[in-house]
């Protein structure tokens, strides 16, 4: 599943920037040894039974008193230093690798902050997380949030980010080198026969084996609940009584998990582009597939109104636009299109599909997508779609990849049992996925097979998060969000005992800072004055 957001551009106005390529896979889950679930949970492969169990299972808060075995972590004094980014300082903190056995070793967490600029009374620290899992919170705050959040918010809060364990600067999981990732991303993800299926399975196995060889112990301890417990250590070290937090996309699951574990320490929490932790992986993937179809239909309607739409003329129905795009993908399956890539890569079906999906996250990317499709379909140049795909995978011009996709799989595959265990199970589910999205359904169904070959068994299960006793929490949902369908925001708001649902009627992934003054004013009022919106408030 794909749920990250990143800044599109910078501005000196102090206003929020529109996001693009809000991408990455997500899942929900829980480490049973770190937090108890009441009632039983069943395998995520059985969608109905797991969803039923999750309706009863709920995350139980941890004891308010800090265990003696963790006191040294909570009492750390960070050694702040310059980190090459004006206005920011950085530090390294320690957390137990295994919260069940704190004496078994530590993990190092990278933290950065930019102190409140004033004027006005300081409100404490505001932690931010851009989602993923696998997105670098440090990169996000240094490149965007720490300079682009509203000036009045930055004046009152220290802007803080910690890369979750296994991500970016916090002991990153590594799986493949650049050439290996190039091969992986070009693997045919819609196999037509047994040979192509074997090739896809081999790619998933190679990826998983690489991750297992790199960090066999770490892979067992990168769950969302452990990352949430790390945030509580960061909160204490920063000297804050409560955690104030803005989480986007997967970051909403991280923030909700924190509230569930530490409801008495949950301060002002904004969960934007919310996830539903009660769903098993297969259901999450299926509903997100439908979300991408919803976003594509919005793109299709806009595309045919433009003179340069390569997928149909004025009045062409979205269904036909989708058929035209699907036909183009199928053509690429046998005849990849050349690009100007220095490494000689061609535009394959898998890379083109990724490029289109990347553009679904932000309607501001639709023009770029039209141009890229026109070049590929009419001029036999796939460079534009390759650029979109490379941005999604965080591949730089030198052919190196960030650890985004490595950490993404590591967290997803630990947090929930796999969507599918065998290729035959995927084939059996194809009609369901293709009904959800005629354009993307086949590829997204096969993509959900990756955790079947993971070297570490999942420790989490679907569950509800209620966070009884927490202060008001703002849950934000966008009605045509491709990556976190609006229904998920409704579901999470229905679970959290103190939630206030804020709705953005529009396109794109997440809502804060995407151009709605109503959304921005409402969230700013909550962060600055502690005034939550009325439940059910709607903005456009």
Short mmCIF file of C-alpha atoms in Angstrom, two decimals:
data_model
loop_
_atom_site.label_atom_id
_atom_site.label_comp_id
_atom_site.label_asym_id
_atom_site.label_seq_id
_atom_site.Cartn_x
_atom_site.Cartn_y
_atom_site.Cartn_z
CA UNK A 1 0.00 0.00 0.00
CA UNK A 2 1.10 3.51 -0.77
CA UNK A 3 0.58 6.40 1.63
CA UNK A 4 3.35 8.93 1.91
CA UNK A 5 3.46 12.63 1.30
CA UNK A 6 6.42 14.85 0.50
CA UNK A 7 6.67 18.60 -0.14
CA UNK A 8 6.41 19.70 -3.71
CA UNK A 9 8.14 23.03 -3.47
CA UNK A 10 9.33 25.62 -1.02
CA UNK A 11 8.05 29.11 -0.50
CA UNK A 12 9.14 32.02 1.61
CA UNK A 13 5.63 33.00 2.59
CA UNK A 14 5.44 30.75 5.62
CA UNK A 15 2.31 29.17 4.21
CA UNK A 16 1.86 25.46 3.63
CA UNK A 17 2.99 23.96 0.34
CA UNK A 18 1.04 21.58 -1.81
CA UNK A 19 2.28 18.00 -1.67
CA UNK A 20 3.06 15.69 -4.54
CA UNK A 21 4.14 12.05 -4.83
CA UNK A 22 2.68 11.26 -1.44
CA UNK A 23 3.65 7.68 -1.77
CA UNK A 24 4.58 4.50 0.02
CA UNK A 25 3.06 1.38 1.28
CA UNK A 26 1.33 1.12 4.63
CA UNK A 27 -0.22 -1.37 6.96
CA UNK A 28 -1.56 -1.58 10.46
CA UNK A 29 -0.55 -3.89 13.24
CA UNK A 30 0.72 -4.43 16.73
CA UNK A 31 3.59 -6.12 18.51
CA UNK A 32 1.81 -8.41 20.95
CA UNK A 33 4.72 -8.55 23.40
CA UNK A 34 4.77 -4.79 23.76
CA UNK A 35 1.08 -4.07 24.06
CA UNK A 36 -1.78 -6.38 24.90
CA UNK A 37 -4.76 -6.98 22.67
CA UNK A 38 -7.97 -8.07 24.33
CA UNK A 39 -9.82 -10.93 22.65
CA UNK A 40 -8.36 -13.04 19.86
CA UNK A 41 -7.15 -12.10 16.40
CA UNK A 42 -7.05 -14.29 13.34
CA UNK A 43 -4.84 -14.37 10.26
CA UNK A 44 -4.85 -11.36 7.97
CA UNK A 45 -5.21 -13.69 4.99
CA UNK A 46 -8.79 -14.42 5.95
CA UNK A 47 -10.31 -11.02 5.40
CA UNK A 48 -13.73 -11.61 6.94
CA UNK A 49 -12.63 -13.48 10.05
CA UNK A 50 -9.73 -11.10 10.76
CA UNK A 51 -11.95 -8.06 10.36
CA UNK A 52 -14.48 -9.63 12.72
CA UNK A 53 -11.79 -10.34 15.32
CA UNK A 54 -10.44 -6.81 15.00
CA UNK A 55 -13.89 -5.47 15.82
CA UNK A 56 -13.38 -6.99 19.27
CA UNK A 57 -9.61 -6.64 19.68
CA UNK A 58 -8.43 -3.32 21.04
CA UNK A 59 -5.10 -1.82 21.98
CA UNK A 60 -4.63 -1.60 25.74
CA UNK A 61 -2.79 1.33 27.28
CA UNK A 62 0.56 0.72 28.94
CA UNK A 63 0.97 1.47 32.66
CA UNK A 64 1.44 5.16 33.37
CA UNK A 65 4.55 4.59 35.48
CA UNK A 66 7.78 4.19 33.54
CA UNK A 67 9.29 0.73 34.18
CA UNK A 68 12.57 0.81 36.07
CA UNK A 69 14.26 -1.05 33.21
CA UNK A 70 13.52 1.92 30.93
CA UNK A 71 14.44 4.74 33.30
CA UNK A 72 17.90 5.28 31.79
CA UNK A 73 16.36 5.77 28.35
CA UNK A 74 13.82 8.27 29.65
CA UNK A 75 16.53 10.16 31.55
CA UNK A 76 18.88 10.75 28.61
CA UNK A 77 20.38 14.18 28.05
CA UNK A 78 20.74 14.81 24.32
CA UNK A 79 23.98 16.29 23.04
CA UNK A 80 22.64 18.71 20.46
CA UNK A 81 24.95 19.71 17.64
CA UNK A 82 24.79 21.49 14.33
CA UNK A 83 23.79 19.29 11.42
CA UNK A 84 24.49 21.39 8.35
CA UNK A 85 20.95 22.72 7.94
CA UNK A 86 20.46 26.37 8.99
CA UNK A 87 18.38 26.70 12.13
CA UNK A 88 18.38 22.98 12.95
CA UNK A 89 20.31 20.97 15.50
CA UNK A 90 20.61 17.21 15.69
CA UNK A 91 21.16 14.54 18.33
CA UNK A 92 21.23 10.79 18.70
CA UNK A 93 19.16 9.03 21.33
CA UNK A 94 19.04 5.43 22.45
CA UNK A 95 16.04 3.13 22.76
CA UNK A 96 15.89 -0.55 23.62
CA UNK A 97 15.97 -2.76 20.57
CA UNK A 98 13.48 -5.06 22.30
CA UNK A 99 11.12 -3.49 24.83
CA UNK A 100 10.37 -6.93 26.24
CA UNK A 101 14.08 -7.35 27.04
CA UNK A 102 15.61 -3.87 27.37
CA UNK A 103 18.97 -5.28 28.47
CA UNK A 104 19.44 -7.14 25.17
CA UNK A 105 20.78 -4.11 23.29
CA UNK A 106 20.05 -0.62 22.04
CA UNK A 107 19.00 1.04 18.83
CA UNK A 108 20.14 4.55 17.88
CA UNK A 109 17.50 7.08 16.91
CA UNK A 110 18.31 10.23 14.96
CA UNK A 111 16.46 13.36 16.09
CA UNK A 112 16.41 16.92 14.81
CA UNK A 113 14.74 20.11 16.01
CA UNK A 114 14.34 23.77 15.16
CA UNK A 115 13.53 25.85 18.20
CA UNK A 116 10.45 28.03 18.37
CA UNK A 117 11.15 31.40 16.83
CA UNK A 118 8.64 33.48 18.81
CA UNK A 119 6.88 35.73 19.50
CA UNK A 120 4.40 34.23 21.90
CA UNK A 121 4.63 31.70 24.66
CA UNK A 122 6.34 28.46 23.66
CA UNK A 123 3.87 25.56 23.51
CA UNK A 124 6.44 22.76 23.60
CA UNK A 125 7.61 20.44 20.85
CA UNK A 126 5.62 19.49 17.75
CA UNK A 127 6.72 16.16 16.31
CA UNK A 128 5.92 15.55 12.65
CA UNK A 129 5.93 12.40 10.55
CA UNK A 130 5.27 12.34 6.77
CA UNK A 131 4.15 8.72 6.58
CA UNK A 132 5.39 5.70 4.70
CA UNK A 133 6.29 3.66 6.56
CA UNK A 134 9.79 4.50 5.47
CA UNK A 135 9.53 8.24 4.93
CA UNK A 136 12.27 10.24 6.63
CA UNK A 137 10.72 12.54 9.23
CA UNK A 138 14.03 14.37 9.55
CA UNK A 139 14.21 15.02 5.82
CA UNK A 140 10.60 16.18 5.91
CA UNK A 141 10.98 18.66 8.75
CA UNK A 142 14.29 20.06 7.51
CA UNK A 143 13.19 20.46 3.90
CA UNK A 144 9.59 21.43 4.49
CA UNK A 145 7.74 21.46 7.81
CA UNK A 146 10.40 23.35 9.77
CA UNK A 147 10.38 26.18 7.24
CA UNK A 148 7.00 25.79 5.57
CA UNK A 149 4.48 25.22 8.35
CA UNK A 150 2.55 28.41 9.21
CA UNK A 151 4.77 31.02 10.82
CA UNK A 152 2.51 31.22 13.86
CA UNK A 153 2.89 27.48 14.46
CA UNK A 154 6.69 27.60 14.10
CA UNK A 155 6.77 30.61 16.41
CA UNK A 156 5.17 28.70 19.27
CA UNK A 157 6.52 25.16 18.83
CA UNK A 158 9.94 23.59 18.55
CA UNK A 159 9.66 21.69 15.27
CA UNK A 160 10.94 18.17 15.94
CA UNK A 161 11.33 14.95 13.97
CA UNK A 162 12.71 11.51 14.72
CA UNK A 163 13.36 8.98 11.98
CA UNK A 164 11.58 5.81 13.12
CA UNK A 165 13.75 2.78 13.78
CA UNK A 166 14.99 1.21 10.56
CA UNK A 167 14.34 4.41 8.58
CA UNK A 168 16.82 6.81 6.96
CA UNK A 169 19.18 8.00 9.73
CA UNK A 170 17.95 5.63 12.45
CA UNK A 171 19.85 2.42 11.67
CA UNK A 172 18.30 2.04 8.21
CA UNK A 173 17.33 -1.35 6.84
CA UNK A 174 19.12 -2.08 3.56
CA UNK A 175 18.12 -4.80 1.11
CA UNK A 176 19.47 -4.28 -2.43
CA UNK A 177 22.07 -2.12 -4.11
CA UNK A 178 21.15 0.29 -6.90
CA UNK A 179 21.42 -2.17 -9.82
CA UNK A 180 19.52 -4.73 -7.77
CA UNK A 181 16.71 -2.27 -7.13
CA UNK A 182 16.64 -1.34 -10.82
CA UNK A 183 16.03 -4.98 -11.65
CA UNK A 184 13.43 -5.28 -8.90
CA UNK A 185 11.42 -2.23 -10.00
CA UNK A 186 11.40 -3.42 -13.61
CA UNK A 187 10.12 -6.91 -12.78
CA UNK A 188 6.88 -7.76 -14.57
CA UNK A 189 4.26 -7.26 -11.86
CA UNK A 190 1.33 -8.61 -13.89
CA UNK A 191 2.49 -12.12 -14.81
CA UNK A 192 0.76 -13.78 -17.76
CA UNK A 193 2.07 -17.32 -17.30
CA UNK A 194 3.98 -19.62 -14.98
CA UNK A 195 7.39 -18.38 -16.10
CA UNK A 196 6.55 -14.75 -15.39
CA UNK A 197 4.98 -15.71 -12.07
CA UNK A 198 8.18 -17.52 -11.11
CA UNK A 199 10.13 -14.40 -12.04
CA UNK A 200 8.01 -12.20 -9.80
CA UNK A 201 8.25 -14.63 -6.90
CA UNK A 202 12.03 -14.80 -7.38
CA UNK A 203 12.21 -11.00 -7.23
CA UNK A 204 10.25 -10.93 -3.98
CA UNK A 205 12.47 -13.65 -2.52
CA UNK A 206 15.67 -11.85 -3.54
CA UNK A 207 14.41 -8.61 -1.99
CA UNK A 208 13.41 -10.33 1.26
CA UNK A 209 16.64 -12.31 1.51
CA UNK A 210 18.65 -9.12 1.05
CA UNK A 211 16.79 -7.45 3.91
CA UNK A 212 17.23 -10.50 6.13
CA UNK A 213 20.95 -10.71 5.47
CA UNK A 214 21.44 -7.02 6.26
CA UNK A 215 19.67 -6.79 9.62
CA UNK A 216 18.35 -10.10 10.97
CA UNK A 217 17.81 -8.80 14.52
CA UNK A 218 16.56 -5.37 13.55
CA UNK A 219 13.86 -6.80 11.25
CA UNK A 220 12.15 -8.29 14.32
CA UNK A 221 11.90 -4.90 16.00
CA UNK A 222 10.70 -2.26 13.54
CA UNK A 223 6.99 -2.48 14.32
CA UNK A 224 4.78 0.57 14.56
CA UNK A 225 4.12 -0.01 18.24
CA UNK A 226 7.86 0.00 18.97
CA UNK A 227 8.26 3.21 16.98
CA UNK A 228 5.41 4.73 19.01
CA UNK A 229 7.14 3.73 22.24
CA UNK A 230 10.32 5.36 20.93
CA UNK A 231 8.35 8.59 20.48
CA UNK A 232 7.48 8.55 24.16
CA UNK A 233 11.16 8.42 25.03
CA UNK A 234 11.76 11.37 22.71
CA UNK A 235 8.89 13.26 24.36
CA UNK A 236 10.40 12.73 27.81
CA UNK A 237 13.91 13.64 26.72
CA UNK A 238 12.59 16.88 25.21
CA UNK A 239 10.99 17.73 28.55
CA UNK A 240 7.37 17.69 27.34
CA UNK A 241 4.59 16.37 29.57
CA UNK A 242 2.47 15.52 26.54
CA UNK A 243 3.21 14.66 22.93
CA UNK A 244 2.02 17.11 20.29
CA UNK A 245 2.09 15.51 16.87
CA UNK A 246 1.11 15.96 13.22
CA UNK A 247 1.14 12.69 11.33
CA UNK A 248 0.25 12.25 7.68
CA UNK A 249 -0.81 9.04 6.00
CA UNK A 250 0.97 6.11 7.74
CA UNK A 251 1.93 8.74 10.32
CA UNK A 252 -1.70 8.67 11.42
CA UNK A 253 -1.35 5.03 12.40
CA UNK A 254 1.83 5.87 14.29
CA UNK A 255 0.11 8.75 16.09
CA UNK A 256 -3.03 6.76 16.86
CA UNK A 257 -0.88 3.93 18.22
CA UNK A 258 0.87 6.39 20.51
CA UNK A 259 -2.48 7.65 21.77
CA UNK A 260 -3.63 4.10 22.38
CA UNK A 261 -0.52 3.21 24.36
CA UNK A 262 -0.21 6.50 26.25
CA UNK A 263 -3.63 8.21 26.30
CA UNK A 264 -2.72 10.31 29.32
CA UNK A 265 0.31 11.70 27.46
CA UNK A 266 -1.45 12.45 24.17
CA UNK A 267 -1.51 16.20 23.63
CA UNK A 268 -2.67 17.88 20.43
CA UNK A 269 -2.66 15.17 17.77
CA UNK A 270 -3.53 15.78 14.11
CA UNK A 271 -3.97 12.58 12.08
CA UNK A 272 -4.23 13.64 8.43
CA UNK A 273 -5.03 11.06 5.73
CA UNK A 274 -6.07 8.51 8.31
CA UNK A 275 -5.67 4.74 8.28
CA UNK A 276 -8.01 2.13 9.75
CA UNK A 277 -5.98 -0.18 12.04
CA UNK A 278 -8.83 -2.67 12.35
CA UNK A 279 -8.46 -3.98 8.78
CA UNK A 280 -6.33 -6.98 7.74
CA UNK A 281 -3.71 -6.44 5.05
CA UNK A 282 -5.73 -7.86 2.19
CA UNK A 283 -8.70 -5.62 2.97
CA UNK A 284 -6.42 -2.61 3.28
CA UNK A 285 -4.89 -3.34 -0.11
CA UNK A 286 -8.28 -3.91 -1.72
CA UNK A 287 -9.78 -0.70 -0.36
CA UNK A 288 -6.73 1.29 -1.35
CA UNK A 289 -6.96 -0.18 -4.84
CA UNK A 290 -10.47 1.24 -5.03
CA UNK A 291 -9.09 4.54 -3.75
CA UNK A 292 -6.63 4.77 -6.61
CA UNK A 293 -9.47 4.06 -9.04
CA UNK A 294 -11.47 6.92 -7.53
CA UNK A 295 -8.50 9.25 -7.94
CA UNK A 296 -7.91 8.05 -11.51
CA UNK A 297 -11.49 8.74 -12.47
CA UNK A 298 -11.07 12.31 -11.22
CA UNK A 299 -7.90 12.60 -13.30
CA UNK A 300 -9.68 11.08 -16.31
CA UNK A 301 -12.52 13.60 -16.14
CA UNK A 302 -10.04 16.45 -15.95
CA UNK A 303 -7.77 14.99 -18.65
CA UNK A 304 -10.41 14.85 -21.38
CA UNK A 305 -11.23 18.50 -20.76
CA UNK A 306 -7.66 19.41 -21.74
CA UNK A 307 -6.50 19.76 -25.33
CA UNK A 308 -3.36 17.66 -24.72
CA UNK A 309 -5.01 14.57 -23.17
CA UNK A 310 -3.56 11.48 -24.88
CA UNK A 311 -6.18 9.13 -23.41
CA UNK A 312 -9.32 10.52 -25.01
CA UNK A 313 -11.09 13.58 -26.31
CA UNK A 314 -13.71 15.81 -24.77
CA UNK A 315 -16.62 13.80 -23.46
CA UNK A 316 -14.78 10.47 -23.32
CA UNK A 317 -16.15 8.63 -20.27
CA UNK A 318 -13.69 7.70 -17.48
CA UNK A 319 -14.23 3.99 -18.19
CA UNK A 320 -12.95 4.44 -21.73
CA UNK A 321 -10.03 6.57 -20.54
CA UNK A 322 -9.08 3.74 -18.20
CA UNK A 323 -9.34 1.19 -20.99
CA UNK A 324 -7.02 3.30 -23.14
CA UNK A 325 -4.46 3.52 -20.34
CA UNK A 326 -4.71 -0.19 -19.64
CA UNK A 327 -4.15 -0.91 -23.34
CA UNK A 328 -1.01 1.23 -23.21
CA UNK A 329 0.24 -0.71 -20.19
CA UNK A 330 -0.36 -3.99 -22.00
CA UNK A 331 1.56 -2.73 -25.01
CA UNK A 332 4.51 -1.90 -22.77
CA UNK A 333 4.39 -5.44 -21.40
CA UNK A 334 5.80 -6.72 -24.69
CA UNK A 335 7.41 -3.57 -26.12
CA UNK A 336 9.01 -1.25 -23.55
CA UNK A 337 9.50 2.35 -24.69
CA UNK A 338 12.99 3.94 -24.89
CA UNK A 339 14.01 6.70 -22.48
CA UNK A 340 16.95 9.09 -22.17
CA UNK A 341 18.07 7.37 -18.96
CA UNK A 342 21.85 7.26 -18.65
CA UNK A 343 21.74 3.66 -17.44
CA UNK A 344 19.84 2.54 -20.50
CA UNK A 345 16.59 1.69 -18.73
CA UNK A 346 13.46 1.48 -20.84
CA UNK A 347 9.93 2.26 -19.70
CA UNK A 348 8.36 -1.06 -18.79
CA UNK A 349 4.77 -1.75 -17.83
CA UNK A 350 5.70 -1.86 -14.15
CA UNK A 351 7.61 1.44 -14.22
CA UNK A 352 4.85 3.17 -16.19
CA UNK A 353 2.20 1.97 -13.75
CA UNK A 354 4.25 3.27 -10.83
CA UNK A 355 4.66 6.62 -12.56
CA UNK A 356 0.91 7.00 -13.04
CA UNK A 357 0.20 5.96 -9.46
CA UNK A 358 2.73 8.51 -8.22
CA UNK A 359 0.81 11.29 -9.97
CA UNK A 360 -2.48 10.26 -8.37
CA UNK A 361 -1.40 11.63 -4.99
CA UNK A 362 -1.72 15.27 -5.97
CA UNK A 363 -3.89 16.86 -8.64
CA UNK A 364 -1.05 19.34 -9.08
CA UNK A 365 0.81 16.52 -10.86
CA UNK A 366 -1.89 15.87 -13.43
CA UNK A 367 -0.43 18.22 -16.03
CA UNK A 368 2.97 16.57 -15.66
CA UNK A 369 1.30 13.18 -16.07
CA UNK A 370 -0.51 14.24 -19.25
CA UNK A 371 2.75 15.44 -20.74
CA UNK A 372 4.57 12.26 -19.72
CA UNK A 373 1.85 10.05 -21.19
CA UNK A 374 1.81 12.06 -24.41
CA UNK A 375 5.57 11.66 -24.81
CA UNK A 376 5.40 7.92 -24.17
CA UNK A 377 2.30 7.13 -26.20
CA UNK A 378 2.77 9.45 -29.17
CA UNK A 379 6.48 10.25 -29.29
CA UNK A 380 7.93 6.90 -28.11
CA UNK A 381 9.81 8.58 -25.26
CA UNK A 382 9.16 7.18 -21.78
CA UNK A 383 11.45 9.59 -19.94
CA UNK A 384 8.64 11.58 -18.28
CA UNK A 385 6.96 8.55 -16.77
CA UNK A 386 10.35 7.21 -15.69
CA UNK A 387 10.97 10.48 -13.81
CA UNK A 388 7.67 10.06 -11.96
CA UNK A 389 8.50 6.44 -11.13
CA UNK A 390 12.00 7.32 -9.93
CA UNK A 391 10.57 10.01 -7.69
CA UNK A 392 8.19 7.50 -6.19
CA UNK A 393 11.00 5.06 -5.44
CA UNK A 394 13.40 7.84 -4.35
CA UNK A 395 16.02 6.89 -6.94
CA UNK A 396 18.57 9.63 -7.60
CA UNK A 397 20.34 10.49 -10.84
CA UNK A 398 23.33 8.33 -9.87
CA UNK A 399 21.15 5.22 -9.59
CA UNK A 400 21.16 5.09 -5.79
CA UNK A 401 17.95 4.52 -3.84
CA UNK A 402 16.97 5.74 -0.39
CA UNK A 403 15.93 3.08 2.09
CA UNK A 404 12.26 4.05 1.73
CA UNK A 405 11.09 0.83 0.11
CA UNK A 406 13.28 -1.35 2.34
CA UNK A 407 11.89 0.15 5.55
CA UNK A 408 8.44 0.16 4.04
CA UNK A 409 8.42 -3.59 3.55
CA UNK A 410 10.12 -4.23 6.89
CA UNK A 411 7.41 -2.41 8.85
CA UNK A 412 4.48 -3.60 6.74
CA UNK A 413 5.46 -7.24 6.86
CA UNK A 414 5.97 -7.13 10.63
CA UNK A 415 2.81 -5.18 11.42
CA UNK A 416 0.33 -7.51 9.70
CA UNK A 417 0.14 -11.06 8.38
CA UNK A 418 0.61 -11.19 4.61
CA UNK A 419 -2.30 -10.44 2.30
CA UNK A 420 -1.57 -13.59 0.32
CA UNK A 421 0.58 -16.65 0.95
CA UNK A 422 0.80 -18.05 -2.59
CA UNK A 423 0.43 -16.97 -6.23
CA UNK A 424 -2.69 -19.12 -6.46
CA UNK A 425 -4.32 -17.02 -3.74
CA UNK A 426 -3.55 -13.89 -5.75
CA UNK A 427 -5.08 -15.39 -8.89
CA UNK A 428 -8.19 -16.25 -6.93
CA UNK A 429 -8.51 -12.64 -5.76
CA UNK A 430 -7.85 -11.00 -9.13
CA UNK A 431 -11.53 -10.57 -10.06
CA UNK A 432 -12.15 -8.75 -6.79
CA UNK A 433 -9.18 -6.43 -7.25
CA UNK A 434 -9.94 -5.82 -10.93
CA UNK A 435 -13.49 -4.90 -10.03
CA UNK A 436 -12.14 -2.40 -7.50
CA UNK A 437 -9.88 -0.92 -10.18
CA UNK A 438 -9.91 -2.04 -13.81
CA UNK A 439 -6.74 0.02 -14.35
CA UNK A 440 -4.60 -0.84 -11.31
CA UNK A 441 -6.28 -3.86 -9.73
CA UNK A 442 -4.18 -6.61 -11.29
CA UNK A 443 -0.84 -5.02 -10.46
CA UNK A 444 -1.81 -4.05 -6.92
CA UNK A 445 -3.09 -7.56 -6.20
CA UNK A 446 0.24 -9.08 -7.21
CA UNK A 447 2.13 -6.38 -5.28
CA UNK A 448 0.40 -7.59 -2.13
CA UNK A 449 2.23 -10.92 -2.40
CA UNK A 450 5.59 -9.48 -1.31
CA UNK A 451 5.24 -10.20 2.43
CA UNK A 452 4.64 -13.92 1.77
CA UNK A 453 8.40 -14.40 1.45
CA UNK A 454 9.52 -12.16 4.31
CA UNK A 455 12.21 -13.72 6.57
CA UNK A 456 10.46 -12.62 9.79
CA UNK A 457 6.97 -13.65 10.84
CA UNK A 458 4.44 -10.89 11.45
CA UNK A 459 3.95 -10.00 15.10
CA UNK A 460 0.96 -7.68 14.68
CA UNK A 461 -2.73 -8.25 14.01
CA UNK A 462 -5.66 -6.03 13.01
CA UNK A 463 -7.12 -4.19 16.00
CA UNK A 464 -9.11 -1.20 17.16
CA UNK A 465 -7.53 1.84 18.79
CA UNK A 466 -9.77 3.61 21.30
CA UNK A 467 -7.33 5.67 23.41
CA UNK A 468 -9.84 6.13 26.20
CA UNK A 469 -9.04 9.16 28.30
CA UNK A 470 -7.05 10.98 25.63
CA UNK A 471 -7.59 14.67 24.94
CA UNK A 472 -9.47 15.54 21.71
CA UNK A 473 -7.72 14.15 18.62
CA UNK A 474 -8.33 15.62 15.17
CA UNK A 475 -8.75 13.00 12.42
CA UNK A 476 -8.66 14.38 8.89
CA UNK A 477 -10.04 12.64 5.80
CA UNK A 478 -10.16 13.68 2.13
CA UNK A 479 -13.16 12.45 0.18
CA UNK A 480 -11.22 11.41 -2.95
CA UNK A 481 -7.93 10.46 -1.32
CA UNK A 482 -6.25 7.73 -3.43
CA UNK A 483 -4.00 6.21 -0.79
CA UNK A 484 -6.02 6.47 2.40
CA UNK A 485 -9.68 6.22 1.39
CA UNK A 486 -12.06 8.53 3.20
CA UNK A 487 -13.81 5.58 4.82
CA UNK A 488 -10.64 4.91 6.81
CA UNK A 489 -10.79 8.36 8.41
CA UNK A 490 -14.41 7.72 9.33
CA UNK A 491 -13.47 4.34 10.80
CA UNK A 492 -10.55 5.66 12.86
CA UNK A 493 -12.62 8.57 14.14
CA UNK A 494 -15.28 6.06 15.15
CA UNK A 495 -12.75 4.05 17.13
CA UNK A 496 -10.89 6.83 18.96
CA UNK A 497 -12.97 7.83 21.96
CA UNK A 498 -12.07 11.53 21.74
CA UNK A 499 -11.79 11.95 17.97
CA UNK A 500 -13.15 14.90 16.00
CA UNK A 501 -13.55 14.10 12.29
CA UNK A 502 -12.57 16.91 9.92
CA UNK A 503 -13.45 16.33 6.25
CA UNK A 504 -11.89 17.87 3.16
CA UNK A 505 -14.12 17.52 0.11
CA UNK A 506 -11.56 17.26 -2.68
CA UNK A 507 -8.83 15.36 -4.48
CA UNK A 508 -5.35 14.30 -3.46
CA UNK A 509 -3.68 12.68 -0.50
CA UNK A 510 -3.98 14.46 2.89
CA UNK A 511 -5.54 17.87 3.44
CA UNK A 512 -3.43 20.13 5.67
CA UNK A 513 -1.60 22.64 3.51
CA UNK A 514 -3.22 21.60 0.24
CA UNK A 515 -4.90 24.89 -0.46
CA UNK A 516 -8.02 24.81 1.72
CA UNK A 517 -7.97 27.83 4.01
CA UNK A 518 -10.81 26.22 5.96
CA UNK A 519 -8.74 23.12 6.73
CA UNK A 520 -5.63 25.13 7.57
CA UNK A 521 -7.44 27.59 9.86
CA UNK A 522 -9.16 24.76 11.68
CA UNK A 523 -5.97 22.79 12.31
CA UNK A 524 -3.99 25.90 13.24
CA UNK A 525 -6.63 26.84 15.82
CA UNK A 526 -6.34 23.39 17.34
CA UNK A 527 -2.53 23.41 17.43
CA UNK A 528 -2.23 26.96 18.75
CA UNK A 529 -5.23 27.30 21.06
CA UNK A 530 -6.21 23.71 21.72
CA UNK A 531 -9.61 24.33 20.15
CA UNK A 532 -10.72 21.20 18.26
CA UNK A 533 -13.27 21.44 15.45
CA UNK A 534 -16.82 20.31 15.94
CA UNK A 535 -17.08 16.65 15.05
CA UNK A 536 -18.11 16.27 11.41
CA UNK A 537 -16.90 19.70 10.23
CA UNK A 538 -16.49 19.78 6.43
CA UNK A 539 -14.26 21.97 4.29
CA UNK A 540 -13.58 22.34 0.58
#
